mmCIF file of C-alpha atoms in Angstrom:
data_model
loop_
_atom_site.group_PDB
_atom_site.id
_atom_site.type_symbol
_atom_site.label_atom_id
_atom_site.label_comp_id
_atom_site.label_asym_id
_atom_site.label_seq_id
_atom_site.Cartn_x
_atom_site.Cartn_y
_atom_site.Cartn_z
ATOM 1 C CA VAL A 1 70.006 89.155 49.583
ATOM 2 C CA ARG A 2 70.922 85.547 50.412
ATOM 3 C CA VAL A 3 74.555 86.284 49.609
ATOM 4 C CA ARG A 4 74.572 89.280 51.977
ATOM 5 C CA GLN A 5 72.884 87.213 54.726
ATOM 6 C CA THR A 6 75.389 84.412 54.284
ATOM 7 C CA GLN A 7 78.264 86.899 54.476
ATOM 8 C CA ARG A 8 76.887 88.456 57.664
ATOM 9 C CA GLU A 9 76.534 85.005 59.242
ATOM 10 C CA ARG A 10 80.145 84.220 58.339
ATOM 11 C CA ASP A 11 81.285 87.519 59.854
ATOM 12 C CA ARG A 12 79.375 86.807 63.060
ATOM 13 C CA GLU A 13 80.921 83.331 63.237
ATOM 14 C CA ARG A 14 84.429 84.779 62.791
ATOM 15 C CA VAL A 15 83.817 87.404 65.503
ATOM 16 C CA GLY A 16 82.358 84.779 67.829
ATOM 17 C CA LYS A 17 85.306 82.482 67.199
ATOM 18 C CA ARG A 18 87.778 85.284 67.972
ATOM 19 C CA GLU A 19 85.915 86.123 71.191
ATOM 20 C CA ARG A 20 85.820 82.463 72.177
ATOM 21 C CA GLU A 21 89.532 82.128 71.485
ATOM 22 C CA ARG A 22 90.256 85.300 73.419
ATOM 23 C CA GLY A 23 88.055 84.126 76.283
ATOM 24 C CA GLY A 24 89.698 80.698 76.218
ATOM 25 C CA GLY A 25 93.134 82.295 76.382
ATOM 26 C CA GLU A 26 92.114 84.412 79.326
ATOM 27 C CA GLY A 27 90.714 81.280 80.982
ATOM 28 C CA GLU A 28 93.989 79.461 80.424
ATOM 29 C CA GLU A 29 95.884 82.402 81.868
ATOM 30 C CA MET A 30 93.579 82.368 84.874
ATOM 31 C CA LYS A 31 94.089 78.627 85.304
ATOM 32 C CA GLU A 32 97.851 79.095 85.069
ATOM 33 C CA GLU A 33 97.731 81.796 87.738
ATOM 34 C CA MET A 34 95.673 79.531 89.962
ATOM 35 C CA ARG A 35 98.154 76.672 89.459
ATOM 36 C CA PHE A 36 101.051 78.988 90.281
ATOM 37 C CA GLY A 37 99.257 80.209 93.406
ATOM 38 C CA LEU A 38 98.597 76.631 94.485
ATOM 39 C CA VAL A 39 102.280 75.781 94.055
ATOM 40 C CA LEU A 40 103.226 78.749 96.253
ATOM 41 C CA VAL A 41 100.778 77.617 98.931
ATOM 42 C CA LEU A 42 102.142 74.061 98.826
ATOM 43 C CA LEU A 43 105.714 75.333 99.003
ATOM 44 C CA PHE A 44 104.820 77.468 102.009
ATOM 45 C CA LEU A 45 103.113 74.570 103.740
ATOM 46 C CA GLY A 46 106.138 72.389 102.982
ATOM 47 C CA TRP A 47 108.401 75.009 104.517
ATOM 48 C CA GLU A 48 106.173 75.172 107.579
ATOM 49 C CA ILE A 49 106.298 71.398 107.947
ATOM 50 C CA ALA A 50 110.049 71.237 107.396
ATOM 51 C CA ASN A 51 110.643 73.991 109.928
ATOM 52 C CA GLY A 52 108.203 72.523 112.384
ATOM 53 C CA ASP A 53 105.996 75.610 112.513
ATOM 54 C CA GLN A 54 108.677 77.394 114.504
ATOM 55 C CA SER A 55 106.623 80.519 115.068
ATOM 56 C CA SER A 56 103.827 78.665 116.871
ATOM 57 C CA HIS A 57 106.288 77.234 119.399
ATOM 58 C CA CYS A 58 108.713 80.127 119.863
ATOM 59 C CA GLY A 59 106.461 83.082 119.070
ATOM 60 C CA ALA A 60 104.966 83.373 122.545
ATOM 61 C CA MET A 61 108.393 83.236 124.209
ATOM 62 C CA GLN A 62 110.569 86.223 124.982
ATOM 63 C CA GLY A 63 114.243 86.966 125.564
ATOM 64 C CA ASP A 64 116.617 84.051 126.153
ATOM 65 C CA ALA A 65 113.779 81.522 126.039
ATOM 66 C CA ALA A 66 112.770 82.604 122.526
ATOM 67 C CA LYS A 67 116.402 82.656 121.364
ATOM 68 C CA SER A 68 117.097 79.177 122.719
ATOM 69 C CA CYS A 69 113.833 77.892 121.220
ATOM 70 C CA ARG A 70 114.675 79.252 117.758
ATOM 71 C CA SER A 71 118.211 77.845 117.957
ATOM 72 C CA LEU A 72 116.949 74.385 118.856
ATOM 73 C CA ARG A 73 114.285 74.431 116.119
ATOM 74 C CA SER A 74 116.823 75.507 113.510
ATOM 75 C CA LEU A 75 119.309 72.782 114.545
ATOM 76 C CA ALA A 76 116.664 70.032 114.612
ATOM 77 C CA HIS A 77 116.070 67.669 111.678
ATOM 78 C CA HIS A 78 112.586 66.199 111.301
ATOM 79 C CA ARG A 79 111.797 67.716 114.718
ATOM 80 C CA GLN A 80 114.498 65.585 116.373
ATOM 81 C CA ILE A 81 117.487 66.761 118.409
ATOM 82 C CA LEU A 82 120.426 65.006 120.084
ATOM 83 C CA LEU A 83 120.729 66.770 123.439
ATOM 84 C CA SER A 84 123.146 67.011 126.367
ATOM 85 C CA ILE A 85 124.127 69.359 129.191
ATOM 86 C CA SER A 86 127.651 70.462 130.116
ATOM 87 C CA ASN A 87 129.872 72.949 131.925
ATOM 88 C CA VAL A 88 133.453 74.101 131.320
ATOM 89 C CA GLY A 89 134.883 71.485 133.663
ATOM 90 C CA ASN A 90 133.382 68.871 131.352
ATOM 91 C CA LEU A 91 134.755 70.537 128.202
ATOM 92 C CA GLU A 92 136.962 67.702 126.941
ATOM 93 C CA LEU A 93 134.320 65.013 127.271
ATOM 94 C CA TRP A 94 131.729 67.282 125.678
ATOM 95 C CA LYS A 95 133.995 67.988 122.686
ATOM 96 C CA ASN A 96 134.537 64.249 122.221
ATOM 97 C CA TRP A 97 130.737 63.811 122.321
ATOM 98 C CA ALA A 98 130.191 66.607 119.773
ATOM 99 C CA MET A 99 132.961 65.430 117.436
ATOM 100 C CA GLY A 100 131.580 61.895 117.447
ATOM 101 C CA ALA A 101 128.161 63.206 116.433
ATOM 102 C CA LYS A 102 129.664 65.390 113.694
ATOM 103 C CA ARG A 103 131.750 62.573 112.228
ATOM 104 C CA SER A 104 128.729 60.284 112.201
ATOM 105 C CA GLY A 105 126.754 62.724 110.068
ATOM 106 C CA VAL A 106 124.589 63.963 112.961
ATOM 107 C CA ASP A 107 124.334 67.762 112.740
ATOM 108 C CA ASN A 108 121.126 68.039 114.732
ATOM 109 C CA PHE A 109 122.716 68.145 118.158
ATOM 110 C CA ALA A 110 122.741 70.750 120.915
ATOM 111 C CA THR A 111 124.084 71.147 124.437
ATOM 112 C CA PHE A 112 122.728 73.316 127.206
ATOM 113 C CA ALA A 113 125.594 75.365 128.644
ATOM 114 C CA VAL A 114 125.548 75.510 132.434
ATOM 115 C CA ASP A 115 128.119 78.328 132.557
ATOM 116 C CA GLU A 116 129.442 81.084 130.279
ATOM 117 C CA GLU A 117 133.010 79.764 130.403
ATOM 118 C CA ILE A 118 132.259 76.788 128.176
ATOM 119 C CA VAL A 119 130.820 79.168 125.562
ATOM 120 C CA THR A 120 133.967 81.322 125.739
ATOM 121 C CA HIS A 121 136.205 78.303 125.078
ATOM 122 C CA VAL A 122 134.575 77.539 121.709
ATOM 123 C CA GLU A 123 133.666 81.092 120.702
ATOM 124 C CA GLY A 124 134.169 81.718 116.989
ATOM 125 C CA THR A 125 134.135 77.995 116.089
ATOM 126 C CA TRP A 126 131.361 75.867 114.599
ATOM 127 C CA LEU A 127 130.814 74.335 118.045
ATOM 128 C CA GLU A 128 129.502 77.646 119.355
ATOM 129 C CA ASP A 129 126.320 77.270 117.308
ATOM 130 C CA HIS A 130 125.527 74.024 119.132
ATOM 131 C CA LEU A 131 125.704 75.521 122.641
ATOM 132 C CA ILE A 132 122.330 76.734 123.899
ATOM 133 C CA ARG A 133 121.553 78.912 126.895
ATOM 134 C CA LEU A 134 119.443 77.280 129.583
ATOM 135 C CA PRO A 135 115.799 78.413 129.512
ATOM 136 C CA PRO A 136 115.286 81.095 132.175
ATOM 137 C CA HIS A 137 113.215 78.982 134.572
ATOM 138 C CA VAL A 138 115.857 76.228 134.546
ATOM 139 C CA ASN A 139 118.655 78.759 134.973
ATOM 140 C CA GLU A 140 116.809 80.282 137.928
ATOM 141 C CA ARG A 141 116.696 76.863 139.543
ATOM 142 C CA LEU A 142 120.453 76.514 138.905
ATOM 143 C CA GLN A 143 121.302 79.902 140.394
ATOM 144 C CA GLU A 144 119.133 79.177 143.405
ATOM 145 C CA LYS A 145 121.076 75.988 144.200
ATOM 146 C CA LEU A 146 124.493 76.929 142.797
ATOM 147 C CA ASP A 147 127.690 76.800 144.763
ATOM 148 C CA LYS A 148 129.952 79.095 142.730
ATOM 149 C CA ASP A 149 133.038 76.948 143.249
ATOM 150 C CA ALA A 150 131.293 73.660 142.584
ATOM 151 C CA LEU A 151 130.980 73.900 138.812
ATOM 152 C CA GLU A 152 134.561 74.984 138.115
ATOM 153 C CA SER A 153 135.735 71.370 138.212
ATOM 154 C CA PHE A 154 134.521 68.345 136.290
ATOM 155 C CA SER A 155 131.946 67.535 138.936
ATOM 156 C CA ASP A 156 132.741 63.888 139.505
ATOM 157 C CA PHE A 157 130.005 61.333 140.070
ATOM 158 C CA LYS A 158 128.055 61.878 143.304
ATOM 159 C CA THR A 159 129.648 65.256 144.043
ATOM 160 C CA GLY A 160 127.282 68.123 144.812
ATOM 161 C CA ALA A 161 127.935 69.856 141.493
ATOM 162 C CA TYR A 162 127.387 66.680 139.472
ATOM 163 C CA THR A 163 124.138 66.004 141.309
ATOM 164 C CA LEU A 164 122.933 69.553 140.689
ATOM 165 C CA MET A 165 123.700 69.375 136.968
ATOM 166 C CA MET A 166 121.888 66.037 136.666
ATOM 167 C CA LYS A 167 118.882 67.314 138.602
ATOM 168 C CA LEU A 168 118.365 69.932 135.889
ATOM 169 C CA VAL A 169 117.985 67.229 133.216
ATOM 170 C CA PRO A 170 114.255 66.338 133.509
ATOM 171 C CA GLU A 171 113.175 69.986 133.631
ATOM 172 C CA MET A 172 115.426 70.784 130.666
ATOM 173 C CA ILE A 173 114.114 67.871 128.590
ATOM 174 C CA ARG A 174 110.543 68.688 129.554
ATOM 175 C CA TRP A 175 110.929 72.223 128.169
ATOM 176 C CA VAL A 176 112.362 70.994 124.863
ATOM 177 C CA VAL A 177 109.721 68.278 124.425
ATOM 178 C CA GLU A 178 106.627 70.197 125.539
ATOM 179 C CA ASP A 179 107.382 73.863 124.796
ATOM 180 C CA VAL A 180 109.823 73.651 121.883
ATOM 181 C CA GLY A 181 107.994 70.620 120.454
ATOM 182 C CA LEU A 182 110.930 68.357 119.586
ATOM 183 C CA SER A 183 111.679 64.682 120.034
ATOM 184 C CA VAL A 184 114.796 64.380 122.188
ATOM 185 C CA LEU A 185 117.590 61.824 122.193
ATOM 186 C CA TYR A 186 119.186 62.778 125.496
ATOM 187 C CA THR A 187 122.624 61.469 126.460
ATOM 188 C CA ASP A 188 125.306 62.201 129.009
ATOM 189 C CA THR A 189 128.527 63.579 127.519
ATOM 190 C CA ASP A 190 130.447 60.362 128.237
ATOM 191 C CA VAL A 191 128.665 58.886 125.201
ATOM 192 C CA VAL A 192 130.260 58.479 121.769
ATOM 193 C CA VAL A 193 128.188 58.387 118.577
ATOM 194 C CA LEU A 194 129.416 55.815 116.032
ATOM 195 C CA SER A 195 126.591 56.050 113.476
ATOM 196 C CA ASN A 196 123.312 57.923 113.088
ATOM 197 C CA PRO A 197 121.153 56.923 116.085
ATOM 198 C CA PHE A 198 117.974 58.425 114.632
ATOM 199 C CA ASP A 199 118.165 55.984 111.707
ATOM 200 C CA ALA A 200 118.599 53.100 114.146
ATOM 201 C CA ILE A 201 115.615 54.165 116.267
ATOM 202 C CA ARG A 202 113.426 54.673 113.199
ATOM 203 C CA ASN A 203 114.231 51.109 112.079
ATOM 204 C CA LEU A 204 113.307 49.446 115.380
ATOM 205 C CA PRO A 205 110.453 46.923 115.010
ATOM 206 C CA THR A 206 108.025 48.702 117.361
ATOM 207 C CA GLU A 207 107.264 52.389 117.933
ATOM 208 C CA HIS A 208 107.082 53.866 121.440
ATOM 209 C CA ASP A 209 106.684 57.248 123.124
ATOM 210 C CA TRP A 210 109.783 56.690 125.244
ATOM 211 C CA TYR A 211 112.817 54.457 124.744
ATOM 212 C CA VAL A 212 114.801 53.345 127.796
ATOM 213 C CA SER A 213 118.471 52.355 127.695
ATOM 214 C CA ILE A 214 119.362 49.505 130.015
ATOM 215 C CA ASP A 215 121.771 50.011 132.875
ATOM 216 C CA GLY A 216 123.276 46.958 134.520
ATOM 217 C CA THR A 217 125.232 43.863 133.639
ATOM 218 C CA GLU A 218 124.635 40.290 132.617
ATOM 219 C CA LYS A 219 125.957 37.262 134.428
ATOM 220 C CA LYS A 220 128.605 35.760 132.210
ATOM 221 C CA LYS A 221 126.966 32.355 132.127
ATOM 222 C CA GLU A 222 123.572 33.678 131.071
ATOM 223 C CA GLU A 223 122.586 33.136 127.465
ATOM 224 C CA THR A 224 120.272 36.143 127.400
ATOM 225 C CA ARG A 225 121.835 39.243 125.873
ATOM 226 C CA CYS A 226 119.665 42.057 127.199
ATOM 227 C CA THR A 227 117.946 41.698 130.572
ATOM 228 C CA TYR A 228 116.164 44.714 132.031
ATOM 229 C CA ARG A 229 117.049 45.443 135.650
ATOM 230 C CA ARG A 230 117.383 49.217 135.797
ATOM 231 C CA ALA A 231 116.904 52.171 133.448
ATOM 232 C CA CYS A 232 119.877 54.412 132.693
ATOM 233 C CA GLY A 233 119.281 58.144 133.193
ATOM 234 C CA GLY A 234 122.094 58.996 130.785
ATOM 235 C CA LEU A 235 120.626 57.777 127.480
ATOM 236 C CA MET A 236 116.991 57.854 126.378
ATOM 237 C CA TYR A 237 114.755 58.843 123.462
ATOM 238 C CA ILE A 238 111.534 60.800 124.074
ATOM 239 C CA THR A 239 108.775 61.929 121.707
ATOM 240 C CA PRO A 240 106.133 64.553 122.623
ATOM 241 C CA SER A 241 103.176 62.625 124.046
ATOM 242 C CA PRO A 242 100.984 62.373 127.173
ATOM 243 C CA THR A 243 103.146 59.449 128.315
ATOM 244 C CA ALA A 244 106.313 61.542 128.036
ATOM 245 C CA SER A 245 104.718 64.473 129.859
ATOM 246 C CA THR A 246 103.669 62.233 132.755
ATOM 247 C CA ILE A 247 107.094 60.621 133.107
ATOM 248 C CA LEU A 248 108.919 63.954 132.884
ATOM 249 C CA ALA A 249 106.649 65.571 135.479
ATOM 250 C CA ASP A 250 107.089 62.679 137.919
ATOM 251 C CA TRP A 251 110.832 62.547 137.304
ATOM 252 C CA ASN A 252 111.286 66.296 137.758
ATOM 253 C CA SER A 253 109.232 66.261 140.938
ATOM 254 C CA GLY A 254 111.198 63.323 142.308
ATOM 255 C CA VAL A 255 114.708 64.731 141.902
ATOM 256 C CA TRP A 256 114.002 67.673 144.226
ATOM 257 C CA LYS A 257 112.476 65.678 147.045
ATOM 258 C CA LYS A 258 114.538 65.859 150.228
ATOM 259 C CA SER A 259 114.010 62.148 150.759
ATOM 260 C CA GLN A 260 116.103 61.369 147.668
ATOM 261 C CA LYS A 261 119.670 60.201 148.109
ATOM 262 C CA ALA A 262 122.645 62.410 147.148
ATOM 263 C CA ASN A 263 122.438 61.266 143.530
ATOM 264 C CA GLY A 264 118.671 61.658 143.266
ATOM 265 C CA ASN A 265 118.445 61.785 139.470
ATOM 266 C CA GLN A 266 118.786 58.066 138.730
ATOM 267 C CA PRO A 267 116.443 56.778 141.484
ATOM 268 C CA ALA A 268 113.832 59.423 140.626
ATOM 269 C CA TYR A 269 113.988 58.506 136.932
ATOM 270 C CA ASN A 270 113.577 54.799 137.644
ATOM 271 C CA LYS A 271 110.654 55.489 139.956
ATOM 272 C CA ALA A 272 108.951 57.634 137.286
ATOM 273 C CA ILE A 273 109.450 55.015 134.585
ATOM 274 C CA ASP A 274 108.622 51.995 136.754
ATOM 275 C CA ARG A 275 104.864 51.924 136.183
ATOM 276 C CA TYR A 276 105.467 51.458 132.450
ATOM 277 C CA VAL A 277 108.296 48.918 132.555
ATOM 278 C CA ASN A 278 107.749 46.981 135.779
ATOM 279 C CA PHE A 279 106.396 44.024 133.787
ATOM 280 C CA PHE A 280 109.765 43.655 132.034
ATOM 281 C CA MET A 281 111.875 43.641 135.206
ATOM 282 C CA ARG A 282 114.539 40.887 135.181
ATOM 283 C CA LYS A 283 113.298 39.557 131.848
ATOM 284 C CA SER A 284 115.197 39.165 128.629
ATOM 285 C CA LEU A 285 114.032 41.594 125.978
ATOM 286 C CA TYR A 286 114.397 38.814 123.436
ATOM 287 C CA ASP A 287 111.934 36.549 125.230
ATOM 288 C CA GLU A 288 108.882 35.858 123.063
ATOM 289 C CA THR A 289 106.424 36.959 125.784
ATOM 290 C CA VAL A 290 108.304 40.221 126.286
ATOM 291 C CA VAL A 291 108.464 40.943 122.562
ATOM 292 C CA LYS A 292 104.698 40.459 122.314
ATOM 293 C CA LYS A 293 104.030 42.681 125.333
ATOM 294 C CA LEU A 294 106.280 45.436 123.958
ATOM 295 C CA ARG A 295 104.071 45.799 120.874
ATOM 296 C CA SER A 296 101.389 47.482 122.964
ATOM 297 C CA SER A 297 103.646 49.289 125.448
ATOM 298 C CA ARG A 298 104.061 53.077 125.322
ATOM 299 C CA VAL A 299 107.595 52.638 126.668
ATOM 300 C CA GLY A 300 110.173 50.489 124.898
ATOM 301 C CA PHE A 301 113.884 49.730 125.107
ATOM 302 C CA LEU A 302 116.965 50.615 123.095
ATOM 303 C CA PRO A 303 118.646 47.314 122.111
ATOM 304 C CA CYS A 304 121.688 46.497 124.233
ATOM 305 C CA GLU A 305 123.779 45.542 121.217
ATOM 306 C CA LEU A 306 123.115 48.893 119.492
ATOM 307 C CA PHE A 307 123.334 51.096 122.607
ATOM 308 C CA PRO A 308 125.670 49.236 125.005
ATOM 309 C CA ASN A 309 126.627 50.671 128.365
ATOM 310 C CA GLY A 310 130.262 50.810 129.459
ATOM 311 C CA ASN A 311 130.238 47.419 131.112
ATOM 312 C CA ARG A 312 128.773 45.669 128.090
ATOM 313 C CA PHE A 313 130.985 47.451 125.601
ATOM 314 C CA ASN A 314 134.065 46.639 127.652
ATOM 315 C CA GLU A 315 133.173 42.971 127.380
ATOM 316 C CA LEU A 316 132.525 43.428 123.678
ATOM 317 C CA PHE A 317 135.835 45.216 123.195
ATOM 318 C CA SER A 318 137.813 42.603 125.090
ATOM 319 C CA GLY A 319 136.256 39.851 122.981
ATOM 320 C CA ASP A 320 135.025 37.970 126.035
ATOM 321 C CA TRP A 321 131.698 36.237 126.633
ATOM 322 C CA TRP A 322 129.316 38.834 125.179
ATOM 323 C CA ARG A 323 131.047 39.540 121.886
ATOM 324 C CA PRO A 324 130.344 36.135 120.232
ATOM 325 C CA LEU A 325 126.614 36.723 120.807
ATOM 326 C CA VAL A 326 126.568 40.033 118.960
ATOM 327 C CA ASN A 327 126.878 40.529 115.209
ATOM 328 C CA THR A 328 125.798 44.160 115.056
ATOM 329 C CA ARG A 329 128.006 47.229 115.153
ATOM 330 C CA PRO A 330 127.055 49.533 118.073
ATOM 331 C CA VAL A 331 125.403 52.874 117.291
ATOM 332 C CA MET A 332 126.286 54.675 120.534
ATOM 333 C CA VAL A 333 128.584 53.670 123.383
ATOM 334 C CA HIS A 334 127.991 54.955 126.919
ATOM 335 C CA ASN A 335 131.215 55.109 128.943
ATOM 336 C CA ASN A 336 129.480 54.655 132.281
ATOM 337 C CA TRP A 337 130.491 52.208 135.010
ATOM 338 C CA ILE A 338 133.712 54.247 135.083
ATOM 339 C CA ILE A 339 134.080 56.965 137.741
ATOM 340 C CA GLY A 340 136.137 60.120 137.210
ATOM 341 C CA LYS A 341 137.043 62.169 134.145
ATOM 342 C CA GLU A 342 140.615 60.898 133.810
ATOM 343 C CA ASN A 343 139.461 57.285 134.091
ATOM 344 C CA LYS A 344 136.808 57.874 131.436
ATOM 345 C CA ILE A 345 139.325 59.483 129.083
ATOM 346 C CA ALA A 346 141.760 56.595 129.629
ATOM 347 C CA THR A 347 138.983 54.113 128.835
ATOM 348 C CA PHE A 348 137.987 55.996 125.669
ATOM 349 C CA LYS A 349 141.632 55.943 124.552
ATOM 350 C CA ARG A 350 141.860 52.208 125.207
ATOM 351 C CA TRP A 351 138.737 51.740 123.098
ATOM 352 C CA ASN A 352 140.180 54.025 120.394
ATOM 353 C CA LEU A 353 137.185 56.333 120.820
ATOM 354 C CA TRP A 354 138.970 59.451 122.052
ATOM 355 C CA TYR A 355 139.263 62.103 119.331
ATOM 356 C CA PRO A 356 137.986 65.428 120.715
ATOM 357 C CA ASP A 357 139.844 67.520 118.113
ATOM 358 C CA ILE A 358 139.107 65.626 114.877
ATOM 359 C CA PRO A 359 135.661 66.699 113.643
ATOM 360 C CA GLU A 360 135.963 65.405 110.084
ATOM 361 C CA GLY A 361 137.367 62.362 108.331
ATOM 362 C CA GLU A 362 137.299 58.642 108.894
ATOM 363 C CA VAL A 363 138.221 57.295 112.313
ATOM 364 C CA ASP A 364 138.931 53.581 112.367
ATOM 365 C CA PHE A 365 136.606 51.663 114.620
ATOM 366 C CA PRO A 366 138.613 49.093 116.592
ATOM 367 C CA LEU A 367 136.066 46.283 116.277
ATOM 368 C CA HIS A 368 135.256 44.354 113.144
ATOM 369 C CA LEU A 369 132.299 42.197 114.080
ATOM 370 C CA ASP A 370 131.505 39.190 111.940
#
């Protein structure tokens, strides 16, 4: 009897062991499925983050607005975009701008096309993907004010067509920042990219909602290298924020006021930005007091040596007074302080920065700064 009882106990133990093993295996399989499901969820969330949750920004839009939104989101890297505006009369300068970005490893750039002709000129090339239609409400504003003959030429500084194109800028940027949800590095097309500007901005010592580029010159006998006197409306970096929304709204409102001068864009921009940067007026950005104040300011400045305007870079190129003070290679050069397309092209050629048809390969930079 004891032998039979012992045998039955052993049989029950073996059955129980098999059931436990089977149950353990099923548990492991369940755990593996849960791990796999978690990985899929994480991958999806990663995709959403990488793509900036495109659907939430573009999903409510329709027609051309939705198409332009999706194009901008797909071109953007880390929710950042290098942005400009152009027409066919500005084609050569725009191509030089685009080629400079491409050669510098910046693929996240886009240009709002003011007319269809500029799209036709690059149709079937890689440049076509970087031309974006104006959002409908901005295009309506353009058509309302448009003189059909005005935009067929380059639209030189202070002409009616140039003024109109520039007046579209704040409304255009506002749409990209607030509705599309991207940080914008806006530049005029007379800018050349020499290295990745987003890396340079990320490495600046303080973080701001808006970065101003400095327009103006230095007196040759001054030791200061970067004195703020006026903000340049042709180069700025903006991140989505309440500060940016306020500045863009004030700027956009200002450019359409009848009281503005013929070139209302620049004065309106400076008036909108003034409340944030008035403290820094006529002060060197390298002054200790200014540096301390900038730490708590929502608006900061792009360093003059990294983002020089045309006047400063001309001094740098000629090796005159400013060059010995600078030991940093510029990131972007703004060819302002020169009026007229042909004059700008001639200046770019003199600087060895004119290569509108060479998208790839190394282009020798004329300056070798010690």
